[in-house]
Amino acid sequence: MKKQKNPIFTESYGTRLGFSRDRLALAIVLALAGVQVAQAAEEKLEEVTITGSRVRVTNGMETPNPVTVVTMDELSVTSPTTLIEGMAELPQFSGSATTTNTLGFFTSPGAGSLSLRGLQGKRTLTLLNTRRVVSSTIYGGPDINMFPEQMMKSVETVTGGASAAYGTDAVSGAVNFILDTKFKGYKGSVQYGENYNGDNGNYKVSLNGGWDLNEKSHLLLSFAKFHEDGIFSRDGYDWYKGNGLLTNPSPTAGQTPDNPLRLPYPKVISRNTSYDSVITFPAASNLGVWNVDQSGTATPFVVGSAFDANFHSVANGGSGTDNGTDQVTAFQPETGSKSLFGYWDYDVTDNLNVFAQMMHGEETINSRNNGGLFGPGRSFVINSGNPFIPANIQKLMTDNKVANVTVGYVGTVNNISKGAYTTQDTIMNSFTTGFNYKIKSDGFLDGWSVDGYVQQGKNSVQARQRGGIRVDRIYLAVDAVTDAAGKTVCNVTKVSGGLYPDCVPYNPFGRNSASAAAADWVTGFDPNISVTTQGWLPNGQRIPYSYLGTEEKKRIIDLSQDVWELSANGDIYKGFGAGAVSMALGYAWRNEKFIQKVQASQGNPSADPGVFPVAANNAALGIRGVPGSQSAN
């Protein structure tokens, strides 16, 4: 694996301007040369707007807010893959939405959403050349992976005072990606990489150009494509130890029942659930907890070297399975993106410049799903007489008059997580046009700048999930009995006949015990069936929504952002020895809206608020063992 260097970045506080290392010596020389040299150098500086302020300055020594500046070269050294990966390496952006932590079906903030100081994307204002960009999902800010990375000069971050200048979405601060709008020539890159284990192959290609179309007009074009293979197995990664905090089993100084000392232990796994089932007898029976192995054989559960109520360490022996090894979702999903950027400006006069900007981006993230975890609060209730119960467990239940046991279970690729995946596709389009005008007159407004822009952005997000558990069926399927003909059937089928005539009994005891038909019944949706439901609006109003069901559960989001802004700034008095008094004023209007639609199969409307898709326990119908948290009980 290639060793990365630490990034070099500069910070300025108050009226100080930071310099990168290669410019520090030059800054010291200029400072010692005297005021006249400094003034001469200042006259050559381009006028800039400091992020977090609307006031333009020509001298970085006058920065009104603490600003951190990172160049694009420094970011590429930090992480040569995606822009968000590079930004997330900086301490202030730790926890930002990279591709490894963004694919919750209902909670995804979208890859590329920055979280400044841990306050999430909706409180981190992300700008492109001081202008807003449409958000990537309802939870976060824009996807910075869609930004033209090689067309940018630097990234400025301000963490204080930005909300006063930009609004409440800048509570944690503002991050401004500065474009090099004067770039001329061509540049591109092609790269490939993989990790030391031969996994996670990735490539990135970009082509960029800048041209003067004539003396007054300039054009920028940028195209980039990126792809990264996912990692869905821990095989070959011997560094994975499954470390976790457990209560120290040996009391030490300062440890009390109300203040237990928790220490790190390797190979920490669940005491309640496993890929092959963990059986827990009622406490009054004194029969304890039993572990089931892959073949379906049950033996007394052995607790490892350290433990607490729900977990234990199996580093030195113990029962259970590491429930994250079957299909890893947290390492690295498969991801890919494409982006196209264009920028054109035209000098109408020496004082007036107009511009237009276009952005198009596409991103896909693919991950795998586990089969669902049925532990505390969701455990199966298995009744005596269930033909799937291991023989020695059934004997204990019969001899001790135990009516039922609870079973903790996690699905695998052998059964209910076979072919399970989650995919999220995002398509973004953004169009911006505006102007920059410099006032030149003999009056009060001489030297003032007037800027304005109009921006319209749209983002379409579609998340698709396949292989998810149908909670309206799984509890019925595990409640198996023997009918009069000696056939294993679902209890609900035996009792109520036609209510669920197609129910297929599911065997949770052992890795390969469940039949393919049973796995299909508890995971399969009902395609090509018309579904009509009631959508919810924020005011509580409900509106009809109809769609045709498919094999996938879908979450469809359409976001839009319309912005126009007009601002002016300049000096209002220059007579003070300490410097001029400047003013900035303006008006901004912004309209953001989104609509989210969820499409589930008929009979599984679990995404509809207030609806419990699992039938309540009903002895007359043969429905039993359904946890209250999963039904209307």
XYZ file of C-alpha atoms in Angstrom, residues 86-445:
360
model
C -9.514 13.810 0.880
C -11.640 16.332 2.768
C -12.662 13.723 5.363
C -8.993 13.229 6.247
C -8.918 16.752 7.663
C -9.838 16.765 11.376
C -12.611 19.350 11.031
C -14.409 17.141 8.476
C -14.085 13.829 10.287
C -17.324 11.874 9.949
C -18.331 13.409 6.622
C -20.452 11.269 4.312
C -17.971 9.173 2.364
C -19.121 6.099 0.463
C -18.363 3.833 3.445
C -21.021 5.347 5.720
C -23.850 6.554 3.514
C -26.047 3.706 2.372
C -28.792 3.377 4.971
C -31.950 2.864 2.912
C -33.958 5.525 4.769
C -31.127 7.520 6.348
C -28.535 8.057 3.632
C -27.093 11.589 3.557
C -25.540 10.859 0.184
C -21.859 10.474 -0.559
C -19.889 13.693 -0.694
C -21.838 15.623 1.949
C -19.479 17.534 4.264
C -19.998 17.569 8.025
C -18.048 20.420 9.605
C -17.288 19.915 13.311
C -19.715 16.990 13.373
C -22.853 19.102 12.879
C -23.857 17.284 9.663
C -24.413 18.544 6.128
C -27.589 20.507 6.782
C -25.652 22.822 9.109
C -22.536 23.012 6.906
C -22.887 25.464 4.042
C -20.973 24.191 1.009
C -20.329 26.703 -1.780
C -18.812 26.523 -5.239
C -17.109 29.827 -5.990
C -19.220 31.504 -3.245
C -22.455 30.168 -4.776
C -24.840 27.529 -3.452
C -25.350 24.099 -5.050
C -28.432 21.875 -4.789
C -28.318 19.271 -1.987
C -27.651 15.624 -2.780
C -30.330 14.205 -0.417
C -32.801 15.455 2.195
C -30.255 14.866 4.977
C -27.128 16.607 3.752
C -25.509 19.235 1.585
C -24.340 18.968 -2.026
C -22.230 16.077 -3.252
C -18.769 17.602 -3.661
C -17.675 14.631 -5.784
C -19.667 16.300 -8.568
C -17.475 19.418 -8.381
C -14.781 19.863 -11.091
C -11.796 18.907 -8.937
C -9.065 19.850 -11.417
C -10.705 23.196 -12.193
C -10.342 24.363 -8.579
C -7.523 26.259 -6.915
C -8.244 25.742 -3.245
C -10.799 25.147 -0.510
C -11.522 27.779 2.132
C -13.213 26.903 5.412
C -14.504 29.277 8.045
C -15.932 27.877 11.283
C -17.091 31.045 13.014
C -19.426 33.876 12.088
C -20.570 32.404 8.771
C -24.236 32.152 9.760
C -24.397 35.935 10.097
C -23.322 36.271 6.469
C -25.061 33.277 4.897
C -27.914 32.091 7.132
C -28.781 29.253 9.483
C -27.472 26.518 7.199
C -23.979 27.865 7.983
C -24.236 27.319 11.745
C -21.114 25.146 11.798
C -19.424 27.273 9.147
C -18.985 27.644 5.404
C -16.802 25.688 2.981
C -15.993 27.421 -0.293
C -14.456 25.569 -3.265
C -12.616 28.214 -5.316
C -12.650 27.791 -9.112
C -9.731 28.766 -11.320
C -11.923 30.580 -13.841
C -8.879 32.012 -15.692
C -7.273 28.641 -16.418
C -5.853 28.266 -19.926
C -4.567 25.128 -21.561
C -5.192 21.419 -21.103
C -4.690 19.017 -18.235
C -5.858 15.538 -17.441
C -5.128 12.518 -15.317
C -5.457 8.747 -15.408
C -4.863 6.672 -12.314
C -5.463 3.170 -10.988
C -5.050 1.691 -7.533
C -5.903 -1.219 -5.272
C -5.186 -2.170 -1.688
C -2.467 -4.506 -0.440
C -4.870 -7.453 -0.537
C -5.613 -7.005 -4.226
C -9.117 -5.709 -3.466
C -10.800 -2.344 -3.870
C -9.564 -1.758 -7.416
C -10.265 1.820 -8.466
C -9.614 4.131 -11.367
C -10.147 7.816 -12.081
C -9.976 9.613 -15.425
C -10.341 13.350 -15.982
C -10.003 15.693 -18.975
C -9.972 19.467 -18.555
C -9.440 22.494 -20.754
C -9.588 26.278 -20.687
C -9.634 28.553 -23.746
C -9.922 32.221 -24.662
C -12.626 32.209 -27.333
C -11.712 35.810 -28.175
C -10.401 38.847 -26.320
C -13.524 39.089 -24.203
C -14.725 35.520 -23.740
C -13.325 32.508 -21.847
C -14.501 28.882 -21.650
C -13.788 26.030 -19.188
C -14.791 22.396 -19.718
C -14.174 19.470 -17.385
C -15.083 15.766 -17.476
C -14.296 13.137 -14.822
C -15.156 9.488 -14.256
C -14.443 7.370 -11.199
C -15.073 3.757 -10.211
C -14.182 1.802 -7.086
C -14.793 -1.905 -6.423
C -16.452 -2.839 -3.163
C -15.097 -4.987 -0.337
C -17.749 -7.338 1.006
C -15.675 -9.915 2.875
C -13.162 -9.840 5.720
C -11.223 -12.776 4.250
C -7.545 -11.900 4.038
C -7.769 -9.010 6.512
C -6.033 -10.432 9.549
C -6.099 -7.054 11.276
C -9.817 -7.411 11.902
C -10.221 -8.468 15.529
C -13.799 -7.429 16.270
C -12.719 -5.369 19.286
C -15.336 -4.067 21.695
C -15.818 -2.769 25.227
C -17.020 -5.244 27.857
C -17.501 -5.049 31.592
C -14.422 -6.312 33.381
C -15.403 -9.676 34.959
C -12.869 -9.148 37.785
C -13.851 -6.199 40.031
C -11.123 -3.602 40.393
C -10.645 -0.399 42.341
C -13.309 2.131 41.440
C -15.637 -0.432 39.842
C -19.152 -0.655 41.274
C -22.417 -2.104 39.942
C -23.501 1.445 39.060
C -20.125 2.336 37.575
C -18.673 -0.755 35.901
C -15.233 -0.563 34.412
C -15.425 -1.339 30.703
C -12.310 -2.601 28.941
C -11.510 -3.440 25.297
C -11.495 -7.109 24.320
C -10.940 -8.804 20.935
C -13.527 -10.948 19.149
C -16.571 -9.477 20.860
C -19.798 -11.041 19.585
C -23.465 -11.266 20.526
C -24.756 -13.516 23.325
C -28.295 -13.328 21.967
C -28.146 -14.019 18.245
C -26.134 -16.008 15.730
C -26.234 -17.274 12.174
C -27.434 -20.653 13.489
C -29.673 -19.448 16.368
C -29.260 -18.910 20.089
C -32.036 -20.502 22.183
C -32.976 -18.927 25.519
C -35.210 -20.755 27.983
C -37.460 -18.825 30.382
C -35.537 -17.775 33.493
C -37.866 -19.755 35.777
C -36.911 -23.021 34.073
C -33.208 -22.690 35.036
C -32.315 -24.314 31.718
C -30.211 -21.372 30.552
C -29.064 -20.546 27.045
C -28.198 -22.984 24.255
C -26.145 -22.529 21.118
C -27.030 -24.106 17.774
C -24.243 -24.934 15.303
C -24.336 -25.013 11.504
C -25.671 -28.553 11.412
C -28.583 -27.694 13.721
C -27.167 -29.363 16.832
C -27.822 -27.586 20.138
C -25.344 -27.491 23.040
C -25.167 -25.379 26.210
C -23.970 -21.857 25.462
C -20.396 -21.208 26.656
C -19.603 -17.653 27.719
C -16.173 -16.359 26.701
C -13.469 -14.652 28.744
C -15.335 -11.380 29.353
C -18.985 -10.512 29.020
C -21.902 -8.267 29.806
C -25.646 -8.555 29.272
C -25.633 -8.805 25.477
C -22.052 -9.463 24.344
C -19.022 -11.527 25.202
C -15.470 -12.121 24.007
C -14.707 -15.445 22.362
C -10.979 -14.805 22.179
C -10.379 -17.682 24.603
C -13.324 -19.843 23.657
C -17.067 -19.432 23.788
C -20.188 -19.997 21.730
C -21.722 -17.871 19.014
C -20.839 -16.465 15.609
C -19.318 -13.197 14.454
C -22.441 -11.809 12.827
C -20.531 -9.409 10.616
C -18.481 -11.919 8.648
C -21.056 -13.435 6.334
C -21.604 -10.371 4.189
C -19.772 -7.223 5.181
C -21.608 -3.980 4.512
C -19.339 -1.564 6.394
C -15.982 -1.996 4.655
C -16.458 -0.409 1.247
C -19.431 -0.437 -1.114
C -18.969 -0.426 -4.865
C -19.245 3.115 -6.166
C -18.946 5.040 -9.400
C -19.476 8.577 -10.605
C -19.398 10.754 -13.724
C -19.390 14.526 -13.867
C -19.442 17.192 -16.569
C -18.773 20.872 -15.901
C -18.813 23.941 -18.110
C -18.126 27.606 -17.364
C -18.256 30.559 -19.778
C -17.771 34.245 -19.105
C -17.807 37.370 -21.267
C -16.514 40.889 -20.652
C -19.347 43.084 -21.876
C -17.334 46.157 -20.888
C -14.222 46.762 -18.833
C -16.458 46.966 -15.771
C -19.106 44.328 -16.516
C -18.569 40.579 -16.759
C -21.373 38.042 -17.293
C -21.054 34.293 -16.838
C -22.938 31.005 -17.192
C -22.185 27.693 -15.505
C -23.469 24.147 -16.039
C -22.958 21.032 -13.899
C -24.139 17.474 -14.516
C -23.284 14.552 -12.278
C -24.233 10.905 -11.841
C -23.328 8.659 -8.926
C -24.090 5.031 -8.039
C -23.428 3.228 -4.764
C -23.958 -0.532 -4.428
C -23.825 -2.460 -1.183
C -24.837 -5.851 0.171
C -27.435 -6.534 2.842
C -27.396 -9.044 5.658
C -30.483 -11.091 6.276
C -31.862 -9.087 9.148
C -31.202 -9.531 12.844
C -33.842 -11.002 15.130
C -32.589 -10.388 18.643
C -33.928 -8.696 21.778
C -37.242 -7.020 20.979
C -37.556 -8.928 17.704
C -36.712 -12.476 18.783
C -38.688 -15.427 17.470
C -40.969 -17.231 19.886
C -40.732 -20.945 19.122
C -43.473 -23.077 20.647
C -43.169 -26.629 21.904
C -44.066 -29.077 19.170
C -42.372 -27.100 16.397
C -40.889 -29.873 14.204
C -37.749 -27.801 13.530
C -36.664 -27.665 17.202
C -33.508 -29.765 17.869
C -34.526 -33.052 19.493
C -32.646 -32.470 22.760
C -34.245 -29.018 23.145
C -37.721 -30.446 22.543
C -37.084 -33.119 25.184
C -36.068 -30.468 27.720
C -39.196 -28.469 26.922
C -41.433 -31.536 27.271
C -39.828 -32.814 30.470
C -39.912 -29.380 32.118
C -43.297 -28.305 30.743
C -41.802 -25.296 28.929
C -44.369 -23.883 26.501
C -41.965 -21.838 24.378
C -38.436 -20.467 24.043
C -37.040 -17.328 22.432
C -34.641 -17.609 19.518
C -32.156 -15.005 18.310
C -31.273 -15.363 14.644
C -29.340 -13.621 11.866
C -29.871 -14.468 8.200
C -26.997 -15.348 5.842
C -26.296 -15.683 2.134
C -27.311 -19.319 2.538
C -30.891 -18.285 3.246
C -32.641 -14.930 3.636
C -29.807 -12.610 2.572
C -29.094 -14.440 -0.678
C -29.048 -11.857 -3.460
C -29.775 -9.024 -1.027
C -28.470 -5.600 -1.967
C -29.051 -1.877 -1.678
C -28.335 0.493 -4.565
C -28.549 4.276 -4.662
C -28.461 6.253 -7.927
C -28.163 10.026 -7.986
C -28.491 12.376 -10.981
C -27.772 16.075 -10.485
C -28.181 19.018 -12.850
C -27.394 22.621 -11.980
C -27.453 25.802 -14.070
C -26.163 29.198 -12.956
C -25.912 32.573 -14.644
C -24.852 35.917 -13.238
C -22.765 39.056 -13.502
C -19.977 41.012 -11.795
C -19.990 44.786 -12.111
C -17.316 47.207 -10.913
C -18.495 50.771 -10.339
C -16.127 53.470 -11.507
C -17.217 57.026 -10.752
C -16.136 60.152 -8.962
C -18.829 59.716 -6.343
C -19.443 57.817 -3.130
C -19.757 54.393 -4.818
